[in-house]
Short mmCIF file of C-alpha atoms in Angstrom, two decimals:
data_model
loop_
_atom_site.label_atom_id
_atom_site.label_comp_id
_atom_site.label_asym_id
_atom_site.label_seq_id
_atom_site.Cartn_x
_atom_site.Cartn_y
_atom_site.Cartn_z
CA MET A 8 0.00 0.00 0.00
CA SER A 9 1.43 3.36 -0.97
CA THR A 10 1.20 6.57 0.97
CA ILE A 11 1.46 10.20 -0.09
CA ARG A 12 3.57 10.83 -3.16
CA GLY A 13 2.43 14.34 -4.09
CA ARG A 14 3.61 15.92 -7.28
CA ALA A 15 5.82 12.93 -8.10
CA VAL A 16 2.61 11.00 -8.73
CA ARG A 17 1.47 13.63 -11.22
CA ARG A 18 4.78 13.38 -13.05
CA ALA A 19 4.44 9.60 -13.19
CA ILE A 20 0.89 9.87 -14.51
CA GLY A 21 2.05 12.33 -17.15
CA ALA A 22 4.71 9.92 -18.32
CA LEU A 23 2.22 7.09 -18.51
CA ALA A 24 -0.19 9.32 -20.39
CA SER A 25 2.44 10.07 -23.02
CA ALA A 26 3.17 6.38 -23.40
CA ALA A 27 -0.53 5.59 -23.79
CA ILE A 28 -1.28 7.93 -26.69
CA GLY A 29 -0.85 5.22 -29.30
CA VAL A 30 -3.24 2.71 -27.71
CA THR A 31 -6.00 1.66 -30.12
CA LEU A 32 -9.41 0.49 -28.94
CA ILE A 33 -10.53 -2.94 -30.10
CA ALA A 34 -13.63 -5.11 -29.92
CA GLY A 35 -16.80 -3.09 -30.51
CA CYS A 36 -19.35 -3.97 -27.86
CA ALA A 37 -22.36 -1.70 -28.35
CA GLY A 38 -25.80 -3.02 -27.52
CA GLY A 39 -24.65 -5.27 -24.68
CA SER A 40 -23.34 -7.95 -27.02
CA GLY A 41 -19.67 -7.70 -26.07
CA ALA A 42 -17.68 -8.81 -23.04
CA GLY A 43 -19.59 -8.50 -19.78
CA ALA A 44 -18.24 -7.74 -16.35
CA GLY A 45 -17.42 -11.35 -15.81
CA GLY A 46 -15.65 -11.87 -19.13
CA ASP A 47 -12.17 -11.21 -20.43
CA GLY A 48 -13.07 -7.69 -21.59
CA GLY A 49 -11.85 -8.05 -25.16
CA GLY A 50 -11.78 -9.89 -28.42
CA GLY A 51 -12.30 -9.09 -32.09
CA THR A 52 -10.46 -6.61 -34.27
CA ASP A 53 -13.02 -3.94 -35.24
CA GLU A 54 -12.83 -0.38 -34.01
CA ALA A 55 -14.81 0.04 -30.82
CA GLN A 56 -18.25 1.57 -31.01
CA PRO A 57 -19.27 4.22 -28.45
CA LEU A 58 -20.66 2.57 -25.34
CA LYS A 59 -24.15 3.22 -24.01
CA ILE A 60 -23.44 4.13 -20.36
CA ALA A 61 -25.74 4.92 -17.44
CA LEU A 62 -24.92 6.02 -13.91
CA SER A 63 -27.07 4.88 -10.97
CA ASN A 64 -26.75 7.09 -7.91
CA TYR A 65 -28.60 6.47 -4.64
CA PHE A 66 -28.18 9.99 -3.20
CA ASN A 67 -27.49 13.42 -4.67
CA GLY A 68 -28.37 15.65 -1.74
CA ASN A 69 -25.01 17.38 -1.24
CA ILE A 70 -22.47 19.31 -3.30
CA TRP A 71 -20.05 16.37 -3.58
CA ARG A 72 -22.71 14.19 -5.22
CA LYS A 73 -23.77 16.95 -7.59
CA GLN A 74 -20.16 17.50 -8.69
CA MET A 75 -19.75 13.74 -9.05
CA GLU A 76 -22.74 13.58 -11.40
CA GLN A 77 -21.52 16.58 -13.37
CA SER A 78 -18.08 15.03 -13.78
CA PHE A 79 -19.69 11.97 -15.36
CA LEU A 80 -21.84 14.11 -17.65
CA ASP A 81 -18.89 16.25 -18.75
CA THR A 82 -16.70 13.25 -19.48
CA ALA A 83 -19.45 11.50 -21.43
CA LYS A 84 -20.29 14.62 -23.46
CA GLU A 85 -16.66 15.43 -24.27
CA ASN A 86 -15.78 11.93 -25.50
CA PRO A 87 -18.35 10.84 -28.11
CA GLU A 88 -15.84 8.44 -29.64
CA TYR A 89 -16.07 6.37 -26.45
CA VAL A 90 -19.54 7.18 -25.06
CA ASP A 91 -22.83 6.91 -26.92
CA GLY A 92 -25.02 10.02 -26.81
CA ASN A 93 -27.72 8.16 -24.85
CA TYR A 94 -25.79 8.36 -21.56
CA LYS A 95 -27.86 9.26 -18.51
CA ILE A 96 -28.07 9.39 -14.71
CA VAL A 97 -30.83 7.84 -12.61
CA ASN A 98 -31.28 8.59 -8.92
CA ALA A 99 -32.96 6.47 -6.26
CA THR A 100 -35.09 9.31 -4.92
CA ASP A 101 -35.70 7.60 -1.58
CA GLY A 102 -32.05 6.60 -1.18
CA SER A 103 -32.94 2.94 -0.73
CA ALA A 104 -31.27 -0.17 -2.08
CA PRO A 105 -34.58 -1.73 -3.30
CA THR A 106 -35.36 1.35 -5.39
CA GLN A 107 -31.84 1.45 -6.79
CA ALA A 108 -31.98 -2.27 -7.58
CA GLN A 109 -35.21 -1.76 -9.56
CA GLN A 110 -33.62 1.07 -11.50
CA ILE A 111 -30.59 -1.09 -12.34
CA GLN A 112 -32.93 -3.77 -13.65
CA SER A 113 -34.67 -1.17 -15.83
CA LEU A 114 -31.34 -0.01 -17.24
CA VAL A 115 -30.52 -3.58 -18.25
CA LEU A 116 -33.83 -3.80 -20.11
CA GLU A 117 -33.05 -0.50 -21.83
CA GLY A 118 -29.95 -2.06 -23.36
CA TYR A 119 -27.14 -0.24 -21.62
CA ASP A 120 -23.67 -1.67 -22.22
CA VAL A 121 -22.30 -0.24 -18.98
CA ILE A 122 -23.88 0.64 -15.65
CA LEU A 123 -21.86 2.67 -13.16
CA ILE A 124 -23.17 2.46 -9.59
CA ASP A 125 -22.64 4.52 -6.45
CA ALA A 126 -24.27 1.95 -4.22
CA ALA A 127 -26.85 2.39 -1.47
CA SER A 128 -25.81 -0.89 0.15
CA PRO A 129 -22.77 -3.19 0.05
CA THR A 130 -24.99 -6.25 -0.37
CA GLY A 131 -28.53 -5.08 -1.16
CA LEU A 132 -27.79 -4.55 -4.86
CA ASN A 133 -25.85 -7.74 -5.46
CA GLY A 134 -28.74 -9.64 -7.00
CA ALA A 135 -29.51 -6.86 -9.47
CA ILE A 136 -25.82 -6.45 -10.28
CA GLN A 137 -25.36 -10.18 -10.92
CA SER A 138 -28.39 -10.17 -13.21
CA ALA A 139 -26.89 -7.27 -15.13
CA CYS A 140 -23.58 -9.09 -15.49
CA ASP A 141 -25.37 -12.22 -16.64
CA ALA A 142 -27.06 -10.11 -19.33
CA GLY A 143 -23.66 -9.01 -20.66
CA VAL A 144 -23.58 -5.59 -19.01
CA THR A 145 -20.26 -4.29 -17.67
CA VAL A 146 -20.90 -3.10 -14.11
CA VAL A 147 -18.54 -0.75 -12.28
CA VAL A 148 -19.31 0.25 -8.70
CA PHE A 149 -17.49 3.25 -7.27
CA ASP A 150 -17.18 5.39 -4.15
CA SER A 151 -19.78 3.60 -1.99
CA LEU A 152 -19.18 0.04 -3.13
CA ALA A 153 -21.23 -3.11 -3.54
CA THR A 154 -19.64 -6.53 -3.00
CA ALA A 155 -20.97 -8.39 -6.05
CA ASP A 156 -18.14 -10.55 -7.38
CA CYS A 157 -18.81 -9.71 -11.04
CA ALA A 158 -18.59 -5.94 -10.59
CA TYR A 159 -15.45 -3.93 -11.14
CA LYS A 160 -14.69 -1.45 -8.38
CA VAL A 161 -13.23 2.06 -8.31
CA ALA A 162 -12.43 2.84 -4.71
CA PHE A 163 -10.98 5.29 -2.28
CA ASP A 164 -9.13 3.79 0.67
CA TYR A 165 -11.41 5.17 3.35
CA VAL A 166 -9.60 3.35 6.15
CA GLN A 167 -6.44 5.16 5.06
CA TYR A 168 -8.45 8.40 5.16
CA GLY A 169 -9.19 7.85 8.85
CA ILE A 170 -5.62 6.81 9.60
CA ASP A 171 -4.10 9.86 7.91
CA GLU A 172 -6.24 12.45 9.65
CA ALA A 173 -5.91 10.78 13.05
CA GLU A 174 -2.13 10.48 12.72
CA PHE A 175 -1.88 14.13 11.70
CA MET A 176 -3.87 15.13 14.75
CA ALA A 177 -1.85 12.92 17.08
CA GLU A 178 1.37 14.43 15.78
CA HIS A 179 0.18 18.02 16.17
CA LEU A 180 -1.46 17.53 19.58
CA GLY A 181 1.48 15.66 21.02
CA GLY A 182 -0.50 12.43 21.33
CA LYS A 183 -3.04 13.71 23.86
CA GLY A 184 -6.27 15.68 23.99
CA ASN A 185 -10.06 15.48 23.75
CA ILE A 186 -11.37 14.67 20.27
CA LEU A 187 -14.76 15.26 18.65
CA MET A 188 -15.61 13.15 15.57
CA VAL A 189 -17.92 14.47 12.86
CA ARG A 190 -19.12 11.40 10.99
CA GLY A 191 -21.00 10.94 7.70
CA ILE A 192 -24.25 8.97 7.47
CA ALA A 193 -25.02 6.27 10.03
CA GLY A 194 -24.69 2.75 8.63
CA ASN A 195 -22.89 3.81 5.46
CA THR A 196 -19.80 1.76 4.64
CA VAL A 197 -17.80 4.90 3.80
CA ASP A 198 -18.43 6.28 7.28
CA ASP A 199 -17.72 2.88 8.83
CA ASP A 200 -14.35 2.60 7.09
CA ILE A 201 -13.20 6.12 7.99
CA TYR A 202 -14.27 5.51 11.59
CA LYS A 203 -12.35 2.24 11.60
CA GLY A 204 -9.18 4.01 10.50
CA VAL A 205 -9.68 6.69 13.15
CA THR A 206 -10.41 4.39 16.08
CA GLU A 207 -7.62 1.92 15.24
CA THR A 208 -5.18 4.83 15.13
CA LEU A 209 -6.41 6.40 18.37
CA GLU A 210 -5.84 3.08 20.14
CA LYS A 211 -2.12 3.82 19.75
CA TYR A 212 -2.54 7.05 21.71
CA PRO A 213 -4.17 6.31 25.10
CA GLU A 214 -4.16 9.98 26.05
CA MET A 215 -6.25 10.96 23.04
CA ASN A 216 -9.90 10.60 24.08
CA LEU A 217 -12.81 10.46 21.65
CA VAL A 218 -15.35 12.35 23.78
CA GLY A 219 -18.15 12.98 21.28
CA GLU A 220 -19.59 12.04 17.90
CA VAL A 221 -22.14 13.68 15.60
CA TYR A 222 -23.34 12.87 12.09
CA GLY A 223 -22.81 15.72 9.63
CA GLN A 224 -24.07 13.82 6.55
CA TRP A 225 -21.10 15.11 4.51
CA THR A 226 -22.89 18.46 4.39
CA GLU A 227 -21.53 21.72 5.78
CA SER A 228 -24.85 23.08 7.07
CA VAL A 229 -25.80 19.86 8.82
CA ALA A 230 -22.35 19.54 10.39
CA GLN A 231 -22.55 23.11 11.67
CA GLN A 232 -25.94 22.51 13.28
CA GLU A 233 -24.98 19.22 14.89
CA VAL A 234 -21.65 20.47 16.21
CA ALA A 235 -23.23 23.62 17.62
CA LYS A 236 -25.73 21.50 19.52
CA ILE A 237 -23.14 19.20 21.11
CA ILE A 238 -20.43 21.74 22.02
CA PRO A 239 -22.02 22.82 25.34
CA SER A 240 -22.19 19.23 26.60
CA LEU A 241 -18.54 18.37 25.94
CA PRO A 242 -15.33 18.94 27.87
CA GLN A 243 -12.72 21.23 26.32
CA ILE A 244 -12.15 20.03 22.74
CA ASP A 245 -8.60 20.01 21.39
CA GLY A 246 -9.23 18.51 17.97
CA VAL A 247 -12.03 17.60 15.56
CA LEU A 248 -11.78 14.75 13.08
CA THR A 249 -14.14 15.03 10.13
CA ASN A 250 -15.57 12.85 7.39
CA GLY A 251 -15.34 14.99 4.27
CA ASN A 252 -17.03 18.24 3.13
CA ASP A 253 -18.04 19.09 6.69
CA GLY A 254 -15.00 20.88 8.09
CA GLY A 255 -16.16 24.36 7.09
CA GLY A 256 -19.47 24.02 8.91
CA THR A 257 -17.66 22.55 11.90
CA LEU A 258 -15.22 25.46 11.96
CA ASP A 259 -18.07 27.97 11.77
CA ALA A 260 -19.82 26.30 14.71
CA PHE A 261 -16.74 26.74 16.91
CA LEU A 262 -16.11 30.30 15.72
CA GLN A 263 -19.72 31.32 16.40
CA ALA A 264 -19.42 29.81 19.87
CA ASN A 265 -16.34 32.04 20.45
CA TYR A 266 -14.45 28.87 21.36
CA ASN A 267 -11.01 29.55 22.81
CA PRO A 268 -8.58 28.13 22.03
CA LEU A 269 -9.88 27.03 18.65
CA PRO A 270 -9.44 23.26 18.22
CA LEU A 271 -7.42 21.72 15.42
CA ILE A 272 -10.23 21.04 12.94
CA ILE A 273 -9.48 18.77 9.97
CA GLN A 274 -10.99 20.32 6.85
CA GLY A 275 -12.80 18.46 4.05
CA ASN A 276 -11.66 20.20 0.85
CA SER A 277 -14.62 22.55 0.46
CA GLY A 278 -14.23 26.15 -0.58
CA GLN A 279 -16.06 27.11 2.58
CA GLY A 280 -13.65 25.21 4.79
CA LEU A 281 -10.47 26.30 3.03
CA GLN A 282 -11.47 29.95 2.97
CA GLY A 283 -12.43 29.70 6.64
CA TRP A 284 -9.01 28.22 7.40
CA GLN A 285 -7.40 31.16 5.61
CA LYS A 286 -9.32 33.63 7.77
CA VAL A 287 -8.23 31.86 10.94
CA LEU A 288 -4.60 32.15 9.83
CA GLU A 289 -5.01 35.90 9.36
CA THR A 290 -5.55 36.32 13.11
CA ASN A 291 -3.65 33.26 14.31
CA PRO A 292 -0.75 32.48 11.95
CA ASP A 293 0.39 29.62 14.21
CA TYR A 294 -2.87 27.70 13.72
CA GLU A 295 -2.18 24.30 12.15
CA THR A 296 -4.44 21.86 10.38
CA MET A 297 -4.82 20.07 7.03
CA SER A 298 -7.59 19.17 4.62
CA VAL A 299 -8.45 15.83 3.04
CA SER A 300 -11.37 14.36 1.15
CA THR A 301 -12.37 12.26 -1.81
CA GLN A 302 -12.57 13.51 -5.38
CA PRO A 303 -16.03 13.79 -6.98
CA SER A 304 -14.37 13.07 -10.32
CA ILE A 305 -14.19 9.40 -9.33
CA SER A 306 -17.27 8.96 -11.55
CA SER A 307 -15.08 9.75 -14.55
CA ALA A 308 -12.56 7.13 -13.44
CA ALA A 309 -15.41 4.61 -13.27
CA LEU A 310 -16.47 5.55 -16.79
CA TRP A 311 -12.93 5.18 -18.11
CA LEU A 312 -12.40 1.86 -16.36
CA SER A 313 -15.50 0.53 -18.11
CA VAL A 314 -14.05 1.67 -21.45
CA LEU A 315 -10.76 -0.09 -20.72
CA VAL A 316 -12.43 -3.31 -19.55
CA ARG A 317 -15.03 -3.38 -22.28
CA ASN A 318 -12.42 -2.93 -24.98
CA GLY A 319 -9.67 -5.20 -23.64
CA MET A 320 -7.21 -2.37 -23.01
CA ASP A 321 -4.23 -2.29 -20.65
CA ASP A 322 -5.12 -5.60 -18.94
CA ALA A 323 -7.73 -3.63 -16.96
CA ALA A 324 -9.94 -6.70 -16.71
CA ASP A 325 -7.16 -8.42 -14.73
CA VAL A 326 -6.68 -5.93 -11.89
CA PRO A 327 -6.51 -7.72 -8.50
CA ASP A 328 -9.92 -8.04 -6.86
CA LYS A 329 -11.30 -6.17 -9.89
CA THR A 330 -10.41 -2.99 -8.01
CA ILE A 331 -8.53 0.19 -8.79
CA TYR A 332 -7.97 3.12 -6.43
CA VAL A 333 -8.42 6.82 -7.02
CA PRO A 334 -6.18 8.78 -4.63
CA LEU A 335 -7.62 10.83 -1.82
CA LEU A 336 -6.88 14.52 -2.34
CA GLU A 337 -4.98 15.99 0.58
CA ILE A 338 -4.36 19.72 0.93
CA PRO A 339 -1.52 20.74 3.24
CA GLU A 340 -1.04 24.36 4.25
CA ASP A 341 1.49 24.79 1.41
CA ASN A 342 -1.34 24.31 -1.11
CA LEU A 343 -4.05 26.14 0.85
CA ASP A 344 -3.96 29.49 -0.92
CA ALA A 345 -3.94 27.94 -4.39
CA TRP A 346 -6.97 25.75 -3.71
CA ALA A 347 -8.87 28.37 -1.69
CA SER A 348 -8.60 30.89 -4.53
CA TYR A 349 -9.47 28.25 -7.15
CA LEU A 350 -12.68 27.03 -5.50
CA GLY A 351 -16.01 28.73 -5.14
CA TYR A 352 -17.46 28.86 -1.64
CA THR A 353 -19.60 25.74 -2.17
CA ASP A 354 -17.19 23.82 -4.43
CA ILE A 355 -15.32 20.65 -3.49
CA ALA A 356 -11.70 20.27 -4.56
CA MET A 357 -11.03 17.81 -7.35
CA ASN A 358 -8.89 17.33 -10.40
CA PRO A 359 -10.47 16.02 -13.61
CA ILE A 360 -9.71 12.33 -14.18
CA SER A 361 -8.81 11.42 -17.75
CA LEU A 362 -8.41 8.16 -19.60
CA GLU A 363 -4.66 8.47 -19.12
CA ASP A 364 -5.05 9.01 -15.37
CA THR A 365 -7.22 5.91 -15.16
CA GLN A 366 -4.67 3.91 -17.13
CA ALA A 367 -2.11 4.95 -14.50
CA TYR A 368 -4.44 3.78 -11.70
CA VAL A 369 -4.87 0.46 -13.51
CA LYS A 370 -1.12 0.04 -13.85
CA SER A 371 -0.53 0.84 -10.18
CA ALA A 372 -3.16 -1.74 -9.21
CA LEU A 373 -1.60 -4.38 -11.46
CA ASP A 374 1.80 -3.57 -9.93
CA GLY A 375 0.37 -4.09 -6.43
CA ASN A 376 1.19 -0.52 -5.44
CA PRO A 377 -2.01 1.54 -5.72
CA ILE A 378 -1.85 5.31 -5.32
CA LEU A 379 -3.87 6.01 -2.17
CA VAL A 380 -3.21 9.68 -1.41
CA ASP A 381 -2.06 12.59 -3.53
CA THR A 382 -1.34 16.28 -2.83
CA PRO A 383 -1.79 17.99 -6.21
CA ALA A 384 -2.18 21.68 -6.89
CA PRO A 385 -5.51 22.71 -8.47
CA PRO A 386 -5.94 22.27 -12.22
CA SER A 387 -5.41 25.17 -14.58
CA LYS A 388 -8.54 27.20 -15.20
#
């Protein structure tokens, strides 16, 4: 398992991208007649036909999810040679696995070659996914994963997420202090994995005490409300661990409570949080924290993985456990000003993910050395 490699990773990806320019797609698979998720992903000699791709999303109630959907739409629109014009997104309006499973079944009947899934449940969709695979559909689950054996997976290492932020806090608090944890959504595997990384790390530091937990639902406004409610009931808080896209609301809750001294609050890569961090530094230049979260552009990586698998490219069908990793995006103070000025107040930091980037993630997975965390500067506008 790799750790942070920063700009060196970007240089490596650039080199791989240059090497990949001459790759030619093979094995046209439109209409669901080509290799399915359980097959070898290739065969034939004809030029590939654009794939009919749908994205199934169980929840789009926060900025991260909206950016994730837009990343998919932009990638599909900008690459008609790879993606048929009938691409679309369907949302499970009630956020439930049964509703999402029914929608997946409908997409199979509509003749989609590829279904990308941000899953409502690790197991509740497995029957629908297996049926899709059996029908010759290439299924790629991403972000919030399902465990169906036939599905390819595009993942973040959420346990590593929890480890990294907890280790950072332990280092900067000298291994002791009272900690508040702002979690995501109760029962969600993403939240469970981040929490696992946090609690396993805190076990190494017996003088770091987790004294409170709230659920911020990966949403700044919810996090602010929930943190504001719990602050009066807690002992003095020295640090706050977060769960992504909730650090800005958490910071605002402490600032509005005139909390002194201000705890070390891990940020979640939102414009709100990064700009709030900047303002804190204006009055307290010794304040230290960092920011980390997932990249909404993972949906584009899922799309590109389906293209690679479906067309027998780069041995993508042979990645271990059918899984590739997209790196978490970590923002240290050195990159704060660049990202804070790049993002709008409600935006979430991400870099676009290209075919070449995804080929690099595939290669790193095949090499047994996936890229788990990166510290890039923002993209050029």
